[in-house]
Tab-separated table of C-alpha atoms in Angstrom:
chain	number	residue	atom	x	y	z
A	1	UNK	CA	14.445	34.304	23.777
A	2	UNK	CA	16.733	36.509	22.187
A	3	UNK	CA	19.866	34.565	23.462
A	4	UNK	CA	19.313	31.992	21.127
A	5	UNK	CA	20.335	34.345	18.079
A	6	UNK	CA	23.860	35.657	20.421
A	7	UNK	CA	24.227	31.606	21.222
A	8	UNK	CA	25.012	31.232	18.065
A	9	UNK	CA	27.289	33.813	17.530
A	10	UNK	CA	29.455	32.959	20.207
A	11	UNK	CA	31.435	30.165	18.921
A	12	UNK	CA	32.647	32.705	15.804
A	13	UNK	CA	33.162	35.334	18.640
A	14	UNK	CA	35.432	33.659	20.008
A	15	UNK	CA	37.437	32.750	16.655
A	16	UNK	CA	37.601	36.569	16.018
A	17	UNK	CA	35.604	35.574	12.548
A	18	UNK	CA	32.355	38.154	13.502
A	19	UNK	CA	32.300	41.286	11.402
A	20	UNK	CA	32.471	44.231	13.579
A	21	UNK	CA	28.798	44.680	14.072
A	22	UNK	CA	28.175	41.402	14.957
A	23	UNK	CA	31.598	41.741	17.754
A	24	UNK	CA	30.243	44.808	18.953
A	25	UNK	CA	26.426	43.856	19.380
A	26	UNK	CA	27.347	40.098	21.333
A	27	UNK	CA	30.046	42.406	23.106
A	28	UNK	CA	27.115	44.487	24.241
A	29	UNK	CA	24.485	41.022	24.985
A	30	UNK	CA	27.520	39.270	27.207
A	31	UNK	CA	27.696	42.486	29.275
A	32	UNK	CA	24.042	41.820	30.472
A	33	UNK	CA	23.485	38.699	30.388
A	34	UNK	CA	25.138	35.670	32.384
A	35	UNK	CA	24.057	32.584	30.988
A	36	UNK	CA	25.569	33.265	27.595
A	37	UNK	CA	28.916	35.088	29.298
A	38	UNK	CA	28.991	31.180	30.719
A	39	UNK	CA	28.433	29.553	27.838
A	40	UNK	CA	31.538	31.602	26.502
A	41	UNK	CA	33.433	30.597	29.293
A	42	UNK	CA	32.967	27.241	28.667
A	43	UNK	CA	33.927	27.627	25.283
A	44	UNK	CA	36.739	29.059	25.367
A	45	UNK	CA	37.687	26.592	28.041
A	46	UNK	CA	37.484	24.122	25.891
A	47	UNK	CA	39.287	25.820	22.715
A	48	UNK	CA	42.050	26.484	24.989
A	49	UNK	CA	41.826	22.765	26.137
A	50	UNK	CA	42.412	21.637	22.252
A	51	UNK	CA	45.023	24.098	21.637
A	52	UNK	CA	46.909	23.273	24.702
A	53	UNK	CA	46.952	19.174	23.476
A	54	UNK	CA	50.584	18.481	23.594
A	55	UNK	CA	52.118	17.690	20.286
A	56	UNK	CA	52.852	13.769	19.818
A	57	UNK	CA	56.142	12.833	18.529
A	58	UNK	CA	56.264	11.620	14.725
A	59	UNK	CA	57.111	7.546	14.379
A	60	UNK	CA	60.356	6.922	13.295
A	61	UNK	CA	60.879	6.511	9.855
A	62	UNK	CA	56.829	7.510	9.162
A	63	UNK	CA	57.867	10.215	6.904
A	64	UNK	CA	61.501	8.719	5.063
A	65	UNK	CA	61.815	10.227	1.455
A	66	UNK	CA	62.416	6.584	0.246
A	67	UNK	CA	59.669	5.087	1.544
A	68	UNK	CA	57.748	7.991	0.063
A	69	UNK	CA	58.835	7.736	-3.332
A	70	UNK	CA	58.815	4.005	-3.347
A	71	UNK	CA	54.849	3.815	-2.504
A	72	UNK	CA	53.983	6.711	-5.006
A	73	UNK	CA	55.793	4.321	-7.876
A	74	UNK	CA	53.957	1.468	-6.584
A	75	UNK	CA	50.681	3.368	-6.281
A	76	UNK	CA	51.287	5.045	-9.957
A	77	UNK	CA	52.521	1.377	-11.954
A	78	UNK	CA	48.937	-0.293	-10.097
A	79	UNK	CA	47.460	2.376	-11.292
A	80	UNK	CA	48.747	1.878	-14.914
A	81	UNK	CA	47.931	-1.935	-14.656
A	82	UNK	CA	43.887	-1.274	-14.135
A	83	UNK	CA	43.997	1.234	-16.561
A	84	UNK	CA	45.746	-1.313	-18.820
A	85	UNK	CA	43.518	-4.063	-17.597
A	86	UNK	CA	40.393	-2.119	-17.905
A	87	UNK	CA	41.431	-1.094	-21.783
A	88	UNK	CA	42.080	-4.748	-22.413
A	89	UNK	CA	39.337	-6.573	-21.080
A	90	UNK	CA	36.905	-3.662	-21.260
A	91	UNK	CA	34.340	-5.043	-23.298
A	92	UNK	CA	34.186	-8.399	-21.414
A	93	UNK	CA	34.450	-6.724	-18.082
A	94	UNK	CA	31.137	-5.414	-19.247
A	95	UNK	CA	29.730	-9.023	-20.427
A	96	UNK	CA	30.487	-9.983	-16.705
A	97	UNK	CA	28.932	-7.044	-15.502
A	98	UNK	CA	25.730	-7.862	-17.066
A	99	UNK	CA	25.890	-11.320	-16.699
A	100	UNK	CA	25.599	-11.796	-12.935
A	101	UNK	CA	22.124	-9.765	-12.772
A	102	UNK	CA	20.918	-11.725	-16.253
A	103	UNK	CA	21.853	-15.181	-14.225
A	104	UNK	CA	20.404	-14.041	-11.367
A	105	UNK	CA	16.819	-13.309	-13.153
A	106	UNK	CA	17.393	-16.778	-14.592
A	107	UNK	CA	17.665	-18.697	-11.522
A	108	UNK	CA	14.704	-17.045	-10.227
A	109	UNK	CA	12.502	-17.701	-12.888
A	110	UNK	CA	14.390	-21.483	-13.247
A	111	UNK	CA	13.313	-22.685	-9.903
A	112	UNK	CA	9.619	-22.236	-9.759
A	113	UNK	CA	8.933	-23.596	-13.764
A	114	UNK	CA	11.108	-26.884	-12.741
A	115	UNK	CA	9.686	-27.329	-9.617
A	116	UNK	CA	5.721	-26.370	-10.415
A	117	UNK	CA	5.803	-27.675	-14.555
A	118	UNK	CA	8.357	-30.321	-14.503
A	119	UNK	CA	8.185	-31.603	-11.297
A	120	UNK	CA	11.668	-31.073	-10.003
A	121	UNK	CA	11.977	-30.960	-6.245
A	122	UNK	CA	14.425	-28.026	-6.585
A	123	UNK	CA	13.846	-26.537	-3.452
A	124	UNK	CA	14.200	-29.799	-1.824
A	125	UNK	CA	17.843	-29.900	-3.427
A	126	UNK	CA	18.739	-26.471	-2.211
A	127	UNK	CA	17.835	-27.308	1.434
A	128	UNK	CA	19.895	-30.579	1.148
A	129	UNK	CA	22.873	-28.286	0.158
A	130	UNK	CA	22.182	-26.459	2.683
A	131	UNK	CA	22.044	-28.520	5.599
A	132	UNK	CA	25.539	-30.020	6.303
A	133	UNK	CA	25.856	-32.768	8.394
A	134	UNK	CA	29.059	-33.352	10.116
A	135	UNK	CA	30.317	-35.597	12.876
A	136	UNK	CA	30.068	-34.390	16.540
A	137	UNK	CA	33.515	-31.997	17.141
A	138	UNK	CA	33.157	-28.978	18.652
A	139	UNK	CA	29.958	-27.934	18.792
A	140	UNK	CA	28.820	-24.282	18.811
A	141	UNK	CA	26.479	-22.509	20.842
A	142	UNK	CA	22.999	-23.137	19.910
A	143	UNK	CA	23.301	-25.565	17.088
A	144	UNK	CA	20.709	-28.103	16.985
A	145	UNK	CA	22.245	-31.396	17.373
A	146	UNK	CA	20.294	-34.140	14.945
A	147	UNK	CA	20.857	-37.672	16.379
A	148	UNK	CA	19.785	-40.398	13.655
A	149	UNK	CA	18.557	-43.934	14.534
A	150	UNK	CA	17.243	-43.028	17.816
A	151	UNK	CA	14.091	-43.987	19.500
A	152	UNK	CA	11.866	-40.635	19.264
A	153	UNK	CA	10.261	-40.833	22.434
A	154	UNK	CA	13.343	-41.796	24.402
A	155	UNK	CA	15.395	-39.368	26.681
A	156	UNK	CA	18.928	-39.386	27.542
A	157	UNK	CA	21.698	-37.491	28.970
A	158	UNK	CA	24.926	-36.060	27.193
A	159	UNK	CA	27.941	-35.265	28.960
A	160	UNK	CA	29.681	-32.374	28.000
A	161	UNK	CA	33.491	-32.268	28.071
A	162	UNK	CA	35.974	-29.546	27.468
A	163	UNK	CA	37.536	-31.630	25.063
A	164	UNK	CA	39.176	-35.159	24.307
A	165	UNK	CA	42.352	-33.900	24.332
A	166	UNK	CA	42.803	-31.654	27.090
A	167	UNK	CA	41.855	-32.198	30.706
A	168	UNK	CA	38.501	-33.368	29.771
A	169	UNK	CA	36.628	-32.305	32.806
A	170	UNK	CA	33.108	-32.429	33.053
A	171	UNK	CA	30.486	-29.456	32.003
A	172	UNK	CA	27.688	-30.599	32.988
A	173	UNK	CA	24.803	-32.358	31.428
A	174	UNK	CA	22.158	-32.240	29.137
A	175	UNK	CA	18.764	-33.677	28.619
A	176	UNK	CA	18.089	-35.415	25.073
A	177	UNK	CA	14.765	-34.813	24.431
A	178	UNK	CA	12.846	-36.324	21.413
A	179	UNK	CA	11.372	-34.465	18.728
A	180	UNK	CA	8.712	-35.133	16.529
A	181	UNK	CA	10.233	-34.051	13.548
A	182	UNK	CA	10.558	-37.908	12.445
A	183	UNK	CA	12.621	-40.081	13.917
A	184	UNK	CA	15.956	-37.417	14.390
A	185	UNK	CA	16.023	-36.744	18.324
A	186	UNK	CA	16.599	-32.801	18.397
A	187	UNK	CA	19.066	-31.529	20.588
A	188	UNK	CA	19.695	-28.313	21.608
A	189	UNK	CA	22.885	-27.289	23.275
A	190	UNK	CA	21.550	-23.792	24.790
A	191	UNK	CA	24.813	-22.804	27.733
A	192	UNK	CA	27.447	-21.855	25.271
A	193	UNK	CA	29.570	-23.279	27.852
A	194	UNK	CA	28.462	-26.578	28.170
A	195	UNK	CA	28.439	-26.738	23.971
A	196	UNK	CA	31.938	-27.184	23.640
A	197	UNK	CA	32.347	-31.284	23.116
A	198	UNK	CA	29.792	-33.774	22.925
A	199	UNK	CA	31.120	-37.306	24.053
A	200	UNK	CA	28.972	-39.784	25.557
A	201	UNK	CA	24.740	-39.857	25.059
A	202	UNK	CA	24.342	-41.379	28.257
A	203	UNK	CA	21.486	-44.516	28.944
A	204	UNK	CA	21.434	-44.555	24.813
A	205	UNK	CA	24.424	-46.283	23.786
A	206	UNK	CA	25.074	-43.733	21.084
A	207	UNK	CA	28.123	-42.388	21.216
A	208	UNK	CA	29.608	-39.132	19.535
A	209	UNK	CA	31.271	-40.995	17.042
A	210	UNK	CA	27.485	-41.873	15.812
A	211	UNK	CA	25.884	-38.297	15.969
A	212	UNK	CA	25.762	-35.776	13.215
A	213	UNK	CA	24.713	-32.319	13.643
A	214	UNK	CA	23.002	-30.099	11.362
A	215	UNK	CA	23.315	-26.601	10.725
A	216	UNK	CA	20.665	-25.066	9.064
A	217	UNK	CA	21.408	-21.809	7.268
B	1	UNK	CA	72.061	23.566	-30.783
B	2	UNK	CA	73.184	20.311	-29.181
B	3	UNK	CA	74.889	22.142	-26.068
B	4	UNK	CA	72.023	23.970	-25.253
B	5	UNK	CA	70.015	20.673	-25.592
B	6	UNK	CA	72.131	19.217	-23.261
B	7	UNK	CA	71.929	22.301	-21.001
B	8	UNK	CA	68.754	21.520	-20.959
B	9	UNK	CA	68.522	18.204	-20.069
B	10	UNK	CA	70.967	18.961	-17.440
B	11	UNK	CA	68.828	21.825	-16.068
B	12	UNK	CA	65.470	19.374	-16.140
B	13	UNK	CA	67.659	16.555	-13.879
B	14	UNK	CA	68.794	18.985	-11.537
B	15	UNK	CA	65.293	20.669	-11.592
B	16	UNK	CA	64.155	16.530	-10.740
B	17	UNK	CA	66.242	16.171	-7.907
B	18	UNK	CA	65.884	20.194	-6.610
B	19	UNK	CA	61.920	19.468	-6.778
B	20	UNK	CA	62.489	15.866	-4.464
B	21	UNK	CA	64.700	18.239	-2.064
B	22	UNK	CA	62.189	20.700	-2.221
B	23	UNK	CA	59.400	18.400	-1.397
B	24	UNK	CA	61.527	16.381	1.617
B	25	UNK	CA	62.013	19.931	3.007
B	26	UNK	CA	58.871	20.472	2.876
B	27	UNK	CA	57.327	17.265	4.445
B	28	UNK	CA	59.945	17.695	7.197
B	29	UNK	CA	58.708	20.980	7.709
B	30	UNK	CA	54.637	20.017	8.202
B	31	UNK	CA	54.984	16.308	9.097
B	32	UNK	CA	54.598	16.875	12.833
B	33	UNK	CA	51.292	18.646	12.268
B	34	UNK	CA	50.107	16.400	10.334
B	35	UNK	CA	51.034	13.645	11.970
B	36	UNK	CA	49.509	15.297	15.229
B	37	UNK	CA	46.025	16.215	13.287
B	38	UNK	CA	45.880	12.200	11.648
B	39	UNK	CA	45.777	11.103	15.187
B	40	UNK	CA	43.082	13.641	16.449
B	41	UNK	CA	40.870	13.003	13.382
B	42	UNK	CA	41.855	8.878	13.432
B	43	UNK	CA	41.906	8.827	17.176
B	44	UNK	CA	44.288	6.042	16.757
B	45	UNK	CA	48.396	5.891	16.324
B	46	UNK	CA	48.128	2.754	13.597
B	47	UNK	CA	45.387	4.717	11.352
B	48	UNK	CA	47.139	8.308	12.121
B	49	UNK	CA	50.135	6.567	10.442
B	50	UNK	CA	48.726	5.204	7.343
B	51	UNK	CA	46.798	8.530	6.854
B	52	UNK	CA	49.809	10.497	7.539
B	53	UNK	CA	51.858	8.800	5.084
B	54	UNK	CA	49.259	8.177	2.349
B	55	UNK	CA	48.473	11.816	2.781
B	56	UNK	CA	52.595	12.430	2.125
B	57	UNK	CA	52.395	9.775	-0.937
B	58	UNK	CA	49.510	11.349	-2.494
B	59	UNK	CA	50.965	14.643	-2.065
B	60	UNK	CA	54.924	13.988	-3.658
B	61	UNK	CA	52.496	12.082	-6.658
B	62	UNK	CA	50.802	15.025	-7.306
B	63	UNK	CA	53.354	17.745	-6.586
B	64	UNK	CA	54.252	18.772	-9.759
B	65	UNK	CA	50.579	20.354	-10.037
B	66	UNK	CA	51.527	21.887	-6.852
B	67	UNK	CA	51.262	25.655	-7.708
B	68	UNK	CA	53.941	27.507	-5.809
B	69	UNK	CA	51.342	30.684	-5.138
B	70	UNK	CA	49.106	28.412	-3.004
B	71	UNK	CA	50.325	27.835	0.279
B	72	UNK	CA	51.619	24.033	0.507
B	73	UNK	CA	50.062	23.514	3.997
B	74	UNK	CA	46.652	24.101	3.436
B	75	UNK	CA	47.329	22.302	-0.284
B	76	UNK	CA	48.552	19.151	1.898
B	77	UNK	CA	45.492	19.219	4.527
B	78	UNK	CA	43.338	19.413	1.655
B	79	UNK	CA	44.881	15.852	0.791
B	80	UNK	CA	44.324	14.631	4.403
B	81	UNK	CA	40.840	16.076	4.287
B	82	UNK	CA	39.640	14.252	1.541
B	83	UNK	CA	41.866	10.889	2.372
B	84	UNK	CA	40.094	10.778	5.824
B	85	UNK	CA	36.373	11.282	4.946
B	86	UNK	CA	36.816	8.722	2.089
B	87	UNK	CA	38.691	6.621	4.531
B	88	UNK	CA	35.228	6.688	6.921
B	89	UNK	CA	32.811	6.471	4.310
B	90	UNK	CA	34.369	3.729	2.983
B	91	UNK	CA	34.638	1.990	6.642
B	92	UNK	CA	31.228	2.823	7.293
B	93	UNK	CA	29.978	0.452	4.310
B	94	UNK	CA	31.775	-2.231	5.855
B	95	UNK	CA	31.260	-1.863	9.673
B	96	UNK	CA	33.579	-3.758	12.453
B	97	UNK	CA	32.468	-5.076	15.463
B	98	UNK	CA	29.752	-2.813	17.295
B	99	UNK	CA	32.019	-1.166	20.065
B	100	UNK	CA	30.477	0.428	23.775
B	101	UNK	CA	32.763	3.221	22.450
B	102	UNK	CA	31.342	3.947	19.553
B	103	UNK	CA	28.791	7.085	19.195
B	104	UNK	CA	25.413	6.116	19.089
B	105	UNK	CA	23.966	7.769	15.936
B	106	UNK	CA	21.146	10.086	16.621
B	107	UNK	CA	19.275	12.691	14.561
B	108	UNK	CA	21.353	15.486	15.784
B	109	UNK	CA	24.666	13.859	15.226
B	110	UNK	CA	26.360	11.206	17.116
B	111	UNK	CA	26.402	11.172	21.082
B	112	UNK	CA	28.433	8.709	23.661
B	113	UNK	CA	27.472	5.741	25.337
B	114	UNK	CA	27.519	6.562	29.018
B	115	UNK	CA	28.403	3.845	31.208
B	116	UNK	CA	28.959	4.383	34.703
B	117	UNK	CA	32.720	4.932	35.909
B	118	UNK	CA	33.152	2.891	38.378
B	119	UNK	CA	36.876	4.305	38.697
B	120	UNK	CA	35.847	7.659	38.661
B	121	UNK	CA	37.089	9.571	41.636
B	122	UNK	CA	36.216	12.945	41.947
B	123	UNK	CA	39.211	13.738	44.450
B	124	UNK	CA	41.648	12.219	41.830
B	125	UNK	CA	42.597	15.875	39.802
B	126	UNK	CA	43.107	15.384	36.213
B	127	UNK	CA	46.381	14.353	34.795
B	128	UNK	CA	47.407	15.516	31.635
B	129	UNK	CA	47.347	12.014	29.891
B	130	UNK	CA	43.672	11.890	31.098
B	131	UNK	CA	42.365	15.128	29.445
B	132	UNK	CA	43.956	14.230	26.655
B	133	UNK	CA	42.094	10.492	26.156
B	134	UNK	CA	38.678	12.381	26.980
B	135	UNK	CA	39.810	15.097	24.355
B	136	UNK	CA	40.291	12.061	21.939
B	137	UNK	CA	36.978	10.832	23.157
B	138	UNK	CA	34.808	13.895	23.081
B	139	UNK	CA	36.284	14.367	18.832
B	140	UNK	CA	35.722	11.221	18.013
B	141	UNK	CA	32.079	11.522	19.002
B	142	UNK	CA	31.724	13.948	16.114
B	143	UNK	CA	30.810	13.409	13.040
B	144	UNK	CA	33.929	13.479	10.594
B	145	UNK	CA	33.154	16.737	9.021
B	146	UNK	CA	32.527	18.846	12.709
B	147	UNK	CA	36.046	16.857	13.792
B	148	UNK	CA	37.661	18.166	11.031
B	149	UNK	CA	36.751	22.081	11.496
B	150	UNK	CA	37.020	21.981	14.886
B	151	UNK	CA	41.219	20.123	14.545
B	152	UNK	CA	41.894	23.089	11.903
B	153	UNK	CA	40.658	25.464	13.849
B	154	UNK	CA	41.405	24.797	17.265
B	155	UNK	CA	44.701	22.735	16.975
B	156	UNK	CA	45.857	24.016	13.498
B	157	UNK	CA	45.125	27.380	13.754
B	158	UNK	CA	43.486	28.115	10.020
B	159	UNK	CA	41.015	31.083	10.020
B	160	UNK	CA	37.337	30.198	8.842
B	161	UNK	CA	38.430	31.138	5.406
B	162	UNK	CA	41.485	28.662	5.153
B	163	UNK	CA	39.285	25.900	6.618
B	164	UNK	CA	37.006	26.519	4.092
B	165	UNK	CA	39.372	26.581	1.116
B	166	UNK	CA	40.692	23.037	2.827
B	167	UNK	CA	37.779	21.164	3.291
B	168	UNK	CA	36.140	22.915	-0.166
B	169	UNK	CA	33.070	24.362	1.259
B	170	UNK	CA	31.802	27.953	2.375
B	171	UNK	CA	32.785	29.903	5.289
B	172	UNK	CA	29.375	29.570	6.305
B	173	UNK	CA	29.277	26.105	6.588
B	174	UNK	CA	32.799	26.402	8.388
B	175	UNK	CA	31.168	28.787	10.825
B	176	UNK	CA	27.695	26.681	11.321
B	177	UNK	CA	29.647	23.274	12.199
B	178	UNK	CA	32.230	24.715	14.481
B	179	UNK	CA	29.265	25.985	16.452
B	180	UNK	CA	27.617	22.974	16.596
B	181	UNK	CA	30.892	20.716	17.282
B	182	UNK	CA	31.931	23.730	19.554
B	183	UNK	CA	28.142	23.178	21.771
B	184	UNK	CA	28.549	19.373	21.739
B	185	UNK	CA	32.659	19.393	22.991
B	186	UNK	CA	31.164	21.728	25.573
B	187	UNK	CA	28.466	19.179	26.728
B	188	UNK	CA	31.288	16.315	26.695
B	189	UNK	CA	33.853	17.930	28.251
B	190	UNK	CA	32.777	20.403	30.542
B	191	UNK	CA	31.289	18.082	33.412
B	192	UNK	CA	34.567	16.320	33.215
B	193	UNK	CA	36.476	19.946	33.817
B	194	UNK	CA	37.385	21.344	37.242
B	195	UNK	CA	34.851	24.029	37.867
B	196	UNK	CA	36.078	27.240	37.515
B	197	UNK	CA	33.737	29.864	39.095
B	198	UNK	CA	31.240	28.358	37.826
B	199	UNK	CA	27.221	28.698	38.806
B	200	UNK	CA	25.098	25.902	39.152
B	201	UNK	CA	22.141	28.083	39.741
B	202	UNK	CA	22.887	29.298	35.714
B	203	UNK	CA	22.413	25.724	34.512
B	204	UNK	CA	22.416	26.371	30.629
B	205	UNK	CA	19.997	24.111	28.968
């Protein structure tokens, strides 16, 4: 369709930016043929729509020749501090540079020789750093809540409070089911709202006090 | 010898202060424009302020390579220009929070999320206040380089050559993305217009 070439044109028609063959020969197509007359329509509805956008008043004090001046000194003296900086430390800015990626290569090569050839449960260590126990507070939403020194096959309930402090209403409650992942019982607080507080494990005599969770990264 | 040292010491200072004047005149002159365009590119009054003024602090740092036979307006937009597209490329490495306003990136460009209105009433006629936040909506759906041509064109006034010299690319490229930001402000705003003569029957696409 030939109106695809004169759609085109249109927008710079309407800018006055065609050359006068181009203005004369989309002059001539809009003459004939409606759809892209409406498309120019449109267009220049919306033009006019952006030039009619009423002008916003400038904040007060946006624009003082004070503030101006002050920021451009600020801006130039940080900018003669790097510079200084950079000229200073240059050299070992560059040992740090290449030291992260060289440690980084290290590491990587470090863990599997002292785990496979000397028999250092490295891994082991990094999942122990990674998993942080910490006394029942607040809980968030789907954390897995790890309670030690409890029969694995029992079940229990938890009551769920706001929190100690305020009102302390009740939530709801929660089955504890056992896991078989040794003898931790696996929690798992899935209604974000009911996650908020973990006080009493109901029918198991532990109490929140007693309970760690984990969070395992 | 020594007076006309001092003569010209004297004329530097009062050259100093005449350029400060100069330059104050000068951002009283164009700060309401640029204010204006900061918040049509930013879409927001906090970021249209701290790339208005940047623009201004950039500007008074650099002024003494100002050359007086350029025109100082399209000198300062250049400043904006290139504050604001560095300003979203570096925001887009570090992404906020995923907003239902943001555009949803497609291969043609960016297009809006359309939720339903459940406010919408089609007897309510359009207040200014409202055109103008759907105006803000529909340019901030475009990409940063099709909002820019289409604010100096459209709300700045700069013919396809001064847009060109601003944003330091070719009037062809000027022309190409005002047609396309032109086509997709159309699709954006046009349903939300009050017809005006217009004929279903000749739907475009």
């Amino acid at each position: 369709m030939t109106c695809n070439k004169y759609e085109r044109l249109l927008s710079a028609y309407l800018d006055r930016e065609l050359t006068p063959e181009e203005t004369a020969m989309v002059k001539r197509h809009i003459i004939g043929c409606a759809e892209c007359a409406a498309v120019l329509e449109e267009y220049e509805r919306v033009k006019c729509t952006l030039e009619e956008l009423e002008l916003v008043d400038v904040p007060d004090g946006l624009f003082d020749m004070g503030i101006i001046r002050a920021r451009a000194l600020t801006m130039a003296m940080e900018e003669a501090d790097t510079a200084a900086g950079e000229r200073r430390y240059g050299f070992f800015s560059f040992i740090g540079k290449a030291l992260v990626p060289a440690a980084l290569v290290g590491t990587l090569i470090a863990i599997p020789i002292l785990q496979f050839v000397f028999r250092v449960d490295i891994t082991g260590a990094i999942a122990g750093l990674l998993r942080k126990e910490e006394t029942i507070g607040v809980a968030d939403s789907g954390i897995e809540v790890v309670v030690p020194e409890l029969n694995p096959y029992g079940y229990g309930s938890v009551q769920i409070t706001e929190a100690a402090t305020s009102s302390g209403g009740t939530y709801g409650w929660l089955t504890v089911g056992a896991s078989s992942s040794g003898s931790d019982l696996i929690l798992k607080i899935e209604d974000p709202r009911l996650s908020r507080y973990v006080q009493t494990f109901e029918g198991t005599g532990v109490t929140a006090s007693q309970a760690t969770y984990t969070r395992n990264w | 010898m020594l007076q006309l040292l001092a003569e010209r010491t004297l004329a530097t200072a009062a050259g100093g202060m005449s350029r400060v004047g100069e330059f104050e005149e000068l951002m009283r002159k164009h700060q309401t424009s640029v204010y204006n365009a900061a918040l049509r590119m930013t879409g927001n009054a906090e970021d249209a302020k701290d790339l208005a003024q940047d623009a201004f602090v950039r500007a008074y740092r650099a002024f003494d390579s100002y050359k007086k036979d350029t025109a100082f307006d399209k000198w300062l937009y250049r400043i904006v220009t290139n504050l604001f597209i560095d300003e979203v490329r570096k925001r887009k490495r570090r992404p906020e929070t995923e907003s239902y306003d943001a555009p949803v990136r497609t291969n043609e460009g960016t297009m809006q999320r359309e939720l339903p209105d459940y406010e919408a009433d089609p007897l309510v006629v359009l207040d200014k206040a409202s055109v103008d936040s759907r105006v803000s909506a529909a340019l901030k759906a475009l990409q940063p380089e099709f909002r820019m041509v289409v604010i100096l064109c459209d709300i700045e006034g700069y013919s396809y050559e001064e847009i060109a010299q601003i944003m330091g690319t070719s009037i062809g490229t000027v022309r190409s993305r005002l047609h396309r930001a032109r086509k997709a402000l159309r699709e954006s705003l046009i349903p939300h217009m009050q017809p005006q003569r217009r004929n279903n029957e000749h739907d475009l696409q």
